[in-house]
XYZ file of C-alpha atoms in Angstrom:
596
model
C 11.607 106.075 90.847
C 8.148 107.584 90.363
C 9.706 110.426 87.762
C 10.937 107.093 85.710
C 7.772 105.254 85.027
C 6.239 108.391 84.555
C 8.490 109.165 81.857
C 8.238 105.689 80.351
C 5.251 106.248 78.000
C 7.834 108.602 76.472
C 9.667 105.899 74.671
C 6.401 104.437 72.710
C 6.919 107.744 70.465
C 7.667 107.150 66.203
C 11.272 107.370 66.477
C 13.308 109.148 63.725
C 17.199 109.572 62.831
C 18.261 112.535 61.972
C 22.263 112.240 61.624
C 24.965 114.356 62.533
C 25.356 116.060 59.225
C 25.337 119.192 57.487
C 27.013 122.526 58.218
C 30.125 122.776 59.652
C 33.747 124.418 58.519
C 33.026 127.773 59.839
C 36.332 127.353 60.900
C 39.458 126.260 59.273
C 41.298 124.362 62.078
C 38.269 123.337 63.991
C 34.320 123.288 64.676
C 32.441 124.746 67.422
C 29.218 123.094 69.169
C 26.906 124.018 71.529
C 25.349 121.537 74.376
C 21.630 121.670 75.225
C 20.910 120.080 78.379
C 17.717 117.967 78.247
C 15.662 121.001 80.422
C 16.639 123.739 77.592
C 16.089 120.597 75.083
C 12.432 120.730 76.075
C 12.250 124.165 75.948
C 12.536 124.408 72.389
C 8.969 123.495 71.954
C 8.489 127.027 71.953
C 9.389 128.483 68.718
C 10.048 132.013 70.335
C 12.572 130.292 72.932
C 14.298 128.986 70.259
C 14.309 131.628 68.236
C 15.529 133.834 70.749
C 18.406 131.731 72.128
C 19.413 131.052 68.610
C 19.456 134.703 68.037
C 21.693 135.606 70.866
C 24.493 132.892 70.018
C 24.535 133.372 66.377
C 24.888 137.291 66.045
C 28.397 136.491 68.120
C 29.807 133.143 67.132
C 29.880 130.414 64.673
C 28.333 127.431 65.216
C 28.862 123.924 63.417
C 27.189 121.193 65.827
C 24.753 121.383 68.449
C 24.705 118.378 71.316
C 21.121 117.982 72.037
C 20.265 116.036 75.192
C 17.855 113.465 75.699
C 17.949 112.639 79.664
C 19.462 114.282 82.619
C 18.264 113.438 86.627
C 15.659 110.868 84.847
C 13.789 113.765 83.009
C 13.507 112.307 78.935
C 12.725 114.586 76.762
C 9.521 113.885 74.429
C 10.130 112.925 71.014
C 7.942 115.659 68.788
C 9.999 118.632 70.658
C 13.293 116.533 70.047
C 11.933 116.185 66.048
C 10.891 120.331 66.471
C 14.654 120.988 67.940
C 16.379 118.868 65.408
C 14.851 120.015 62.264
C 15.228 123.728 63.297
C 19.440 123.240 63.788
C 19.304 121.170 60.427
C 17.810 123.800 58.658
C 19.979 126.630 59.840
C 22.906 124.536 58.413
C 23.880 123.297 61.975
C 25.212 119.336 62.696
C 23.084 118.220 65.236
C 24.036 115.134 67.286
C 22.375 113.573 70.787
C 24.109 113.695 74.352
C 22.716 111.982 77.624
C 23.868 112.733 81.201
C 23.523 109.779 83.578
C 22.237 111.120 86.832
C 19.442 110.520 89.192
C 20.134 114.072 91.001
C 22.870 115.933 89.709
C 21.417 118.865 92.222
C 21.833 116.087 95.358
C 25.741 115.593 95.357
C 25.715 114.904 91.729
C 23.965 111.158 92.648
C 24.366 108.914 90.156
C 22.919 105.772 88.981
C 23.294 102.588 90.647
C 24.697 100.179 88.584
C 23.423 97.037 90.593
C 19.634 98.342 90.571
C 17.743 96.680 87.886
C 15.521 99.964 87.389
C 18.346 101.808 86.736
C 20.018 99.490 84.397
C 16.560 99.068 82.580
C 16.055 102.612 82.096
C 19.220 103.527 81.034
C 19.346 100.935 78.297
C 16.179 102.448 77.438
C 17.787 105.863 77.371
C 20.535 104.857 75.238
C 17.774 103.081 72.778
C 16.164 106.225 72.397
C 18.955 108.293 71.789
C 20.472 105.612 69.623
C 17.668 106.088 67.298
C 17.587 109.858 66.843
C 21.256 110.151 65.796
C 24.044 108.905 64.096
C 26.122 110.343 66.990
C 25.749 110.954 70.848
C 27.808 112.088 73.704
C 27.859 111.152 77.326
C 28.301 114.060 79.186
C 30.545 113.440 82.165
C 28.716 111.175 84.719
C 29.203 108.264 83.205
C 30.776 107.400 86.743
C 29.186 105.972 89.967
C 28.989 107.102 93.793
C 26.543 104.989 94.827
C 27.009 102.804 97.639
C 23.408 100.920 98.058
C 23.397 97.872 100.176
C 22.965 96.052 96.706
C 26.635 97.427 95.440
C 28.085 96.572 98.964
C 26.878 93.212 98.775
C 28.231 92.904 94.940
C 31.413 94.872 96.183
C 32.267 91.861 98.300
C 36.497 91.871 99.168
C 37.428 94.069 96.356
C 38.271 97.619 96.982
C 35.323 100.236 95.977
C 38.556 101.086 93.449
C 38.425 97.985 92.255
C 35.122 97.372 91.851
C 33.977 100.003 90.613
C 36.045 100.154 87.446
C 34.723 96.455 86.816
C 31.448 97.776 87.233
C 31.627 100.526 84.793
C 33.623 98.469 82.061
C 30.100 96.538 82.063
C 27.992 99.010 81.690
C 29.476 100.644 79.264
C 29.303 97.201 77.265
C 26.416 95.819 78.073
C 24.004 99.463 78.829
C 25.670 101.687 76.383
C 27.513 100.185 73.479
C 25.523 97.049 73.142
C 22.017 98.296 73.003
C 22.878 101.437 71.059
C 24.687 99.364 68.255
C 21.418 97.071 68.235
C 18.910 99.457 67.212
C 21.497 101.849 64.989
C 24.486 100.197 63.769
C 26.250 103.284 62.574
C 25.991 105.774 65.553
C 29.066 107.031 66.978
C 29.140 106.787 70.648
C 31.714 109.722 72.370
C 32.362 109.470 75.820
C 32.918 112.786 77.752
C 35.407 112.849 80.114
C 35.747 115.972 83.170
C 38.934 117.704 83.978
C 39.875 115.592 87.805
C 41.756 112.761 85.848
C 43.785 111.592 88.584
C 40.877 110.741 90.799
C 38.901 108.833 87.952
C 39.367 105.471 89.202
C 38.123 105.645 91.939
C 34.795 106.748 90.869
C 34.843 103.950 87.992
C 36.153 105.899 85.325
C 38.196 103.153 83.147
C 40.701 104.872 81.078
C 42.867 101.292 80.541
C 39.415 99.984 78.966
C 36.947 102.676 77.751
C 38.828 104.566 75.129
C 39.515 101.150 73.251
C 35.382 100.776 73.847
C 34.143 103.578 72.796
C 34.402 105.372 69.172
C 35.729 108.611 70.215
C 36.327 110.192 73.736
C 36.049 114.132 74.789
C 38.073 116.306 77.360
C 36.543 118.715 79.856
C 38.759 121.420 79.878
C 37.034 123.892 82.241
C 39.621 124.641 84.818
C 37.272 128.029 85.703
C 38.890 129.840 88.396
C 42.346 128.558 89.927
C 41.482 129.327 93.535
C 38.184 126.992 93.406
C 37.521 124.105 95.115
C 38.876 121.743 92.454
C 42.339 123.835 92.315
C 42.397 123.535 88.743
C 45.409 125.383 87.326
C 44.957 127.524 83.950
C 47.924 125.056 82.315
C 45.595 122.374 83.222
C 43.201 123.647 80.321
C 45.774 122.593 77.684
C 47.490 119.353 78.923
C 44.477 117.348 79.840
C 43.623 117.331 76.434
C 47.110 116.380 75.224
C 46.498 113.524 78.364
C 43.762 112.281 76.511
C 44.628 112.479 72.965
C 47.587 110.102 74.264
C 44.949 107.946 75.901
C 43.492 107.741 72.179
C 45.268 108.702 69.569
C 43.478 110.984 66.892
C 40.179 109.343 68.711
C 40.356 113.059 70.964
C 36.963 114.910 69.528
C 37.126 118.023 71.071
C 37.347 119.707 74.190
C 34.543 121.645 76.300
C 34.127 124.313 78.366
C 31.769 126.371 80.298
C 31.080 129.548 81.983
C 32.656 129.005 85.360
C 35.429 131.668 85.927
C 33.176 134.785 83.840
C 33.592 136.951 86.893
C 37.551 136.890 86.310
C 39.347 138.764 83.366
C 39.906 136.603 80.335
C 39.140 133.160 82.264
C 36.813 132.526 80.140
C 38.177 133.172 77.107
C 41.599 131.599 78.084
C 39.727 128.088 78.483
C 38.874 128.918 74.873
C 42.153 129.472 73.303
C 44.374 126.880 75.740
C 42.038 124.033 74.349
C 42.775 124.804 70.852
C 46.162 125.487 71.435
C 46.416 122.010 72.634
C 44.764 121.094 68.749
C 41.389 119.531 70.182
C 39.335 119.001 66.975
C 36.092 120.574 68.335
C 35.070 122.902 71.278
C 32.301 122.681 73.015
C 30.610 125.440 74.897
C 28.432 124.421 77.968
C 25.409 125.352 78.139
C 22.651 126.998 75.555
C 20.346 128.347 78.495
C 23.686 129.429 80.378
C 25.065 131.725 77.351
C 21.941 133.573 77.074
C 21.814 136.780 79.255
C 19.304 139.297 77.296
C 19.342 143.020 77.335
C 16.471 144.917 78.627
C 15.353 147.830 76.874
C 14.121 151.162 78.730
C 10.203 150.357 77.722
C 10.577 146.693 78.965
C 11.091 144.898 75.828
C 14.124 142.619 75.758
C 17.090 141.782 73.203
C 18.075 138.014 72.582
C 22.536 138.498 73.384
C 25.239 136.702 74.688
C 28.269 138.361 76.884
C 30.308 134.626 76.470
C 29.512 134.085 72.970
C 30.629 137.735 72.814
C 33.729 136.795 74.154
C 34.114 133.805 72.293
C 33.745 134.732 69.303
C 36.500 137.070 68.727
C 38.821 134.188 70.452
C 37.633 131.273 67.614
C 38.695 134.077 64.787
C 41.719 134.870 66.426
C 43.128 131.313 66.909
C 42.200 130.126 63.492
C 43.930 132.687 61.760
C 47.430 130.453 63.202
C 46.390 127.417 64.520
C 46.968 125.755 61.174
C 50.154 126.812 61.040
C 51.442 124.850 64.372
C 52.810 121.726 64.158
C 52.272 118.522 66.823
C 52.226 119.811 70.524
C 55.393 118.253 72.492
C 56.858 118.328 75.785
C 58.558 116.888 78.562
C 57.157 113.691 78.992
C 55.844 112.279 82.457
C 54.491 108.977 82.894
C 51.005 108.169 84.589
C 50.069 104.870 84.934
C 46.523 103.717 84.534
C 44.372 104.353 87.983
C 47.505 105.697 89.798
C 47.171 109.052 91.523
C 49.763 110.934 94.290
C 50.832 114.729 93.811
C 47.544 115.159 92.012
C 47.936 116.975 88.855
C 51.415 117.862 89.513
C 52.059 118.802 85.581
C 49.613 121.372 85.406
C 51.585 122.771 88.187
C 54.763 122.697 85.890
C 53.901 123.879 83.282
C 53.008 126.601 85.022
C 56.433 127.607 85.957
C 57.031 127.400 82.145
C 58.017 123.766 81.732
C 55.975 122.167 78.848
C 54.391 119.011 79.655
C 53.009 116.091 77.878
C 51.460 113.261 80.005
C 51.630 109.904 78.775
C 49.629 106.495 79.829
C 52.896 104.261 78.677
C 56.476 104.409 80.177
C 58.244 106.452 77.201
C 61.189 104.692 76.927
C 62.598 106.653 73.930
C 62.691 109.820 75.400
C 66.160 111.248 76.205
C 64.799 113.303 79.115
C 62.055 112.234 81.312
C 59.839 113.319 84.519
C 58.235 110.592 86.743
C 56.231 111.846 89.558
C 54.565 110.040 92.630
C 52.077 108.607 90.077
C 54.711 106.451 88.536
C 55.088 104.037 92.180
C 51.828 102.561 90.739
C 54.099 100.657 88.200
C 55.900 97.952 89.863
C 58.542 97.888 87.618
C 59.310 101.430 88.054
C 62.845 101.405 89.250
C 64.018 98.662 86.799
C 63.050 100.979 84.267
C 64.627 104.219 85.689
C 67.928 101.829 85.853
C 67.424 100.797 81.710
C 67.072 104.610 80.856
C 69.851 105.353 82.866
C 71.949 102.452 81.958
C 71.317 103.907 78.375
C 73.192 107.141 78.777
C 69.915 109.040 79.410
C 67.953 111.514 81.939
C 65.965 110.675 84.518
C 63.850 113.565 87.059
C 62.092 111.838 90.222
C 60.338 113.938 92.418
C 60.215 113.971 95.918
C 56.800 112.243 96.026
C 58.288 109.524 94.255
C 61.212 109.012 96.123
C 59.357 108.689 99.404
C 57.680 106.255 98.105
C 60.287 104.226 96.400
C 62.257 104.026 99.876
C 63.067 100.529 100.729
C 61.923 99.075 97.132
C 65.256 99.427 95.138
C 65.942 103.176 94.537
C 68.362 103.189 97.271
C 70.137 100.718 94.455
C 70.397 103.950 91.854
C 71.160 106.426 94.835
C 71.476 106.237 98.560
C 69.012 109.510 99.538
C 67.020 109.806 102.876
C 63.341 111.036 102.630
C 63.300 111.882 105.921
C 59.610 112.822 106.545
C 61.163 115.764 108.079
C 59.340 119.368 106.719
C 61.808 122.415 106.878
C 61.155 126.138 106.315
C 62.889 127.816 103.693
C 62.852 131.515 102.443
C 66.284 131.609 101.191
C 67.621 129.735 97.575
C 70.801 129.187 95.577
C 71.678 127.642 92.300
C 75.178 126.204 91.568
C 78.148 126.537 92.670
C 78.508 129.414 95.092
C 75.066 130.760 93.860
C 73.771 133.716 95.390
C 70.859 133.673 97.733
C 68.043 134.685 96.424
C 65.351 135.315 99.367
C 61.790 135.746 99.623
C 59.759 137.560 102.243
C 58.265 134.574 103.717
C 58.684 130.860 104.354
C 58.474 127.955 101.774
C 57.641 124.224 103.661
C 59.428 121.572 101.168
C 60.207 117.997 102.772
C 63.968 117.357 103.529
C 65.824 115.365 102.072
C 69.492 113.991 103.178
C 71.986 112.773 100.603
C 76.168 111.473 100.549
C 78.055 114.258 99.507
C 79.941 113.688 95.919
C 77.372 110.779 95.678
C 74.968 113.403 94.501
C 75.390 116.616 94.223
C 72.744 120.115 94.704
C 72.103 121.930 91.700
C 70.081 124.310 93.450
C 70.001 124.506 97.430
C 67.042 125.913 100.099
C 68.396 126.524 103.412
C 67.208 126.124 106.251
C 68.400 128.088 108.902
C 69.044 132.573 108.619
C 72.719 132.265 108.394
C 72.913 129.783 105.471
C 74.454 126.870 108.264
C 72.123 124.491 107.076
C 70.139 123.507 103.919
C 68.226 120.654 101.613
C 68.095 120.472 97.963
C 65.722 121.793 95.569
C 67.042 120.358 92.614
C 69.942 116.808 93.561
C 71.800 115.146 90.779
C 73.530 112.166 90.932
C 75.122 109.967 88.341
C 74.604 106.073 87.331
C 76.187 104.231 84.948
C 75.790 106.660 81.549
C 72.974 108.661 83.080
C 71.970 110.706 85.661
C 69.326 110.913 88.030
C 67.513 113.986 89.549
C 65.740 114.829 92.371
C 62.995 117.783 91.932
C 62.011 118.590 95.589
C 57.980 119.829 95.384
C 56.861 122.245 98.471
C 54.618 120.593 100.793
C 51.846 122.912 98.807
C 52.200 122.455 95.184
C 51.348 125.611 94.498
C 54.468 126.811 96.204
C 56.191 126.557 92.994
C 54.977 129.752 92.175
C 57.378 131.113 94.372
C 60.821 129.678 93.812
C 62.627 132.721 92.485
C 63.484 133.069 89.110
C 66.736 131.510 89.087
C 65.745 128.481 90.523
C 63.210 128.047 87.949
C 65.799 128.586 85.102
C 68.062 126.246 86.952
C 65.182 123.372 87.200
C 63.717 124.234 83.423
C 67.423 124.474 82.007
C 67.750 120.517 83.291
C 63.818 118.957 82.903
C 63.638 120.933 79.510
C 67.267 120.832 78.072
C 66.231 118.673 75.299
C 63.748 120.965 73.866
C 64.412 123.505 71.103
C 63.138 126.911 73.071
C 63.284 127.105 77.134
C 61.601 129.982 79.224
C 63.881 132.178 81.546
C 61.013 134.246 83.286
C 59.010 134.438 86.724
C 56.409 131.759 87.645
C 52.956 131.921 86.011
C 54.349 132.292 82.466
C 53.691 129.579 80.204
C 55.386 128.014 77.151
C 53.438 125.625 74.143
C 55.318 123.828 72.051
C 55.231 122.551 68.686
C 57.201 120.084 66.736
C 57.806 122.413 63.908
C 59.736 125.478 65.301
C 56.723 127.314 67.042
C 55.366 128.190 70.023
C 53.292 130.080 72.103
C 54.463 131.955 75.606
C 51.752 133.359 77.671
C 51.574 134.859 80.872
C 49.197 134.012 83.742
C 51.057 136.289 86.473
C 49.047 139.650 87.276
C 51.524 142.012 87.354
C 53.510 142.617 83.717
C 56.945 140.898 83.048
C 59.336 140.680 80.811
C 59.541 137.088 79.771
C 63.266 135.900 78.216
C 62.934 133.104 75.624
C 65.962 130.840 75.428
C 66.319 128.873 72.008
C 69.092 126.666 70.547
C 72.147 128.569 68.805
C 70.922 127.528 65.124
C 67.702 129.948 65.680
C 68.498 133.606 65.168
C 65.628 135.204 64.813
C 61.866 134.920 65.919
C 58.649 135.906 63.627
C 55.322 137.372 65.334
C 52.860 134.933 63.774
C 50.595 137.742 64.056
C 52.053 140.636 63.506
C 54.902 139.869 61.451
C 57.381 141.660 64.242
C 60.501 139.808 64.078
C 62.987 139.866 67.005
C 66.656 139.626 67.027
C 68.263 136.914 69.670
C 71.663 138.070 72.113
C 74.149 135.479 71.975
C 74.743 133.568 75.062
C 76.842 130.475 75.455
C 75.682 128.153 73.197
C 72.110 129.719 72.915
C 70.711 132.955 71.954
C 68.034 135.065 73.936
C 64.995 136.681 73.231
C 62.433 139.184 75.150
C 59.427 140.298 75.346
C 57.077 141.992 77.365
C 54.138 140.142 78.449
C 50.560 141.265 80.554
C 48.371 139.216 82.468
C 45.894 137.029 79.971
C 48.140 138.037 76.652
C 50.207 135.888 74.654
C 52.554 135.467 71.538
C 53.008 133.460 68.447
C 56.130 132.774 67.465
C 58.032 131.213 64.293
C 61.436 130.475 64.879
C 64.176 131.221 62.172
């Protein structure tokens, strides 16, 4: 605590707002900011820093808003370098607008503040004062979560869960430390909170998403997904439809997504962060950090050249998208339903919509839909299976995945459809779809749980079997009818991302039954992707490193497609009662496209 009462004297300064205004619109369809943590925040006391940095950004890439930071690990920056920093954005025609990252040691495990110390509740009300004063707007960055476990939170904890407590805890912070205080001393500011990209984990950390996007004014989506194969497993779909998450958590109260550098040392990651948040229509994006996107060139006599290889890379991205961004209507997709603080076959729908199944993940059960998904997540609702029985009862669709029906064993689903979860995991390699299918086999095993059904109760739409000469088998994909509806049974591999690797027909089998109510449907390998948009467009891109041809399936009244771009218009081949498109795809490429 000795860095905190140092820092104290800081908050005696002449405060002065400046408000988020001015600039802005270098972009039709949305604005571009930067984020300044509070140690490059301090740094522009020196005129040549600033200078320099700005120099580097702004030869590549528009900027409309700047998020300059007041505290990080109890560091607060002084107030006549925060008036410098300010008035030099302002007058280069730059929105400039406050953030604050709520750490004790973000370099120690990323330790947070306690919310039961009194010191740390005192300073960060003191924080938030300050900030609160210098702008009309601020943004918490995303730590507005605790991990502390003190023996004054396990005392406070008392019975609950640390779930449970937790999210209490929070919900009165952000009242009583944030909102509160800030409203006090400026009654206008805008207070964003900044959420980061492990949703389904949030609770238990005390993120409130029931509570704190009705608190605060606006909230913000951390789209970094960086590179697949991390330690997060973040999947490149994920980039897109946690933002569509949250702008269902909020409606319209979304601001913008943000991104940073992880993932630079793979081709396109970085840019693909870019252009899959504004394909999902976030209002803003946010590039993470100043001091981060500033790599100089060295000359041969020493001297040095401000640049920047990401806003390099960005740049050409933000012109690209904006050229037909305005042009695409409301993202939709197949809608899955994730209760509030529920979690089980974490971030399943990125997953999916990886295999080209568009997604759209919604807080509320979404009773109107004709078709809809319900994964593990959904047990969390206790009501669960009375509502699969309504939709059903109603003449409509309803997929379950294996997750969920493990865990809705013995609590009423048997009442819908008498299936056996039997804990059992069997080794498959070898796949069918429909009636007297072909096999379609891969080179090594897939584990996927087993799952025993009545035969003519339900019935496999596609089959894995389980044994070289075909003798024995489970479903991948189980139907089975009740009442006017029917129920399905999508059978996830014991790895998620072993849904890469169902072949190609069982993928069009499973997308031709989770997506059948959508206009367009994708009939290509795994790691192609397919956007949406209520207003006959979309967007396939491919993800998959080798090239492929990807086949675009579309309802009988469109018969042609329009390159957004290019103006290259494609002719579809009848087929049943759709017609078919291709076209070639590479890894980290995609196409706009304007049905007809």
């Amino acid at each position: 605590m000795r860095r905190v009462i140092r820092l104290r004297p800081l908050y005696m300064a002449p405060l002065f707002v400046f408000a988020a205004m001015g600039g802005g619109n270098n972009y039709k369809n949305f604005d571009v900011a930067l984020y300044s943590r509070v140690y490059e925040t301090q740094q522009m006391k020196d005129p040549a820093w600033l200078e320099s940095h700005w120099a580097a950004v702004s030869k590549n890439m528009k900027v409309d808003k700047i998020y300059l930071e007041t505290h990080r690990d109890t560091v607060v920056v002084d107030q006549a370098t925060l008036d410098q920093a300010k008035k030099f954005f302002l007058g280069k025609g730059v929105k400039v607008a406050g953030g604050i990252t709520i750490t004790i040691s973000e370099r120690n495990q990323f330790e947070t503040y306690c919310y039961s110390n009194p010191e740390h509740r005192q300073m960060l009300q003191k924080v938030v004062e300050f900030t609160a004063r210098n702008f009309d707007e601020f943004i918490l960055d995303d730590f507005f979560f605790t991990d502390c476990k003190a023996d004054s939170d396990i005392a406070a904890k008392g019975n609950r869960t640390w779930t449970q407590f937790r999210l209490a805890q929070m919900d009165e912070a952000a009242r009583n430390l944030i909102i509160k205080p800030a409203k006090a001393v400026n009654p206008k500011v805008k207070i964003i909170i900044k959420y980061p990209n492990w949703y389904d984990h949030f609770q238990n950390l005390g993120f409130n998403l029931e509570t704190e996007p009705k608190l605060f004014d606006a909230i913000y989506t951390g789209t970094e997904t960086r590179d697949p194969s991390g330690n997060q497993h973040l999947q490149q779909y994920h980039g897109y439809s946690v933002v569509r998450y949250f702008e269902n958590l909020k409606p319209g109260g979304n601001a913008g997504g943000w991104v940073d550098q992880g993932g630079m040392n793979l081709p396109n990651r970085f840019e693909e962060q870019l252009w899959l948040t504004l394909f999902a229509k976030a209002p803003e994006l946010t590039i993470f950090n100043i001091g981060a996107i500033y790599s100089p060139t060295t000359n041969p006599d020493g001297t040095t050249v401000p640049e920047s290889r990401a806003a390099k890379l960005a740049g050409p991205v933000f012109e690209r998208v904006d050229k037909f961004l305005g042009q695409l209507g409301k993202p939709v997709g197949v809608k899955t339903y994730k209760p509030f603080h529920s979690n089980g076959e974490d971030h399943l729908p990125s997953y999916l919509g990886m295999i080209g199944i568009p997604m759209d993940i919604v807080p509320e059960f979404p009773a109107a839909e004709k078709t809809i998904l319900l994964t593990e997540q959904a047990k969390f609702d206790l009501a669960i299976v009375a509502k699969i029985k309504k939709q059903l009862t109603g003449g409509k669709t309803v997929i379950i995945t294996s997750g969920l029906l493990k865990a809705l064993q013995g609590k009423g689903i048997e009442d819908i459809i008498e299936l056996e979860y039997t804990g059992e995991t069997v080794a498959t390699r070898e796949f069918a779809a429909g009636r007297g299918g072909r096999g379609q086999k891969l080179d090594s095993d897939i584990l996927i749980p087993e799952i025993r059904y009545f035969t003519n109760d339900s019935w496999e739409v596609v089959s894995a079997f389980t044994s070289p000469n075909r003798a024995s088998g489970t479903p991948i994909l189980l139907s089975g009818k009740y009442s006017k509806g029917i129920l399905y049974v999508l059978t996830i591999p014991r790895g998620q991302g072993e849904l890469y690797r169902y072949p190609q027909t069982v993928l069009r089998a499973i997308r031709d039954v989770v997506a059948k109510d959508m206009y367009v449907r994708l009939d290509a390998p795994s790691m192609v992707s397919l956007f949406v948009y209520d207003n006959d467009k979309f967007i396939v891109e491919s993800f998959a490193e080798e090239p492929v041809q990807a086949r675009i399936v579309t309802d009988k009244r469109i018969a042609r497609l329009r390159d957004m771009e290019t103006g290259q218009e494609l002719a579809g081949q009848p087929q049943g009662n759709t017609n078919v498109f291709e076209t070639p795809l590479t890894r980290g490429t995609y196409r706009v496209f304007a049905a007809q």
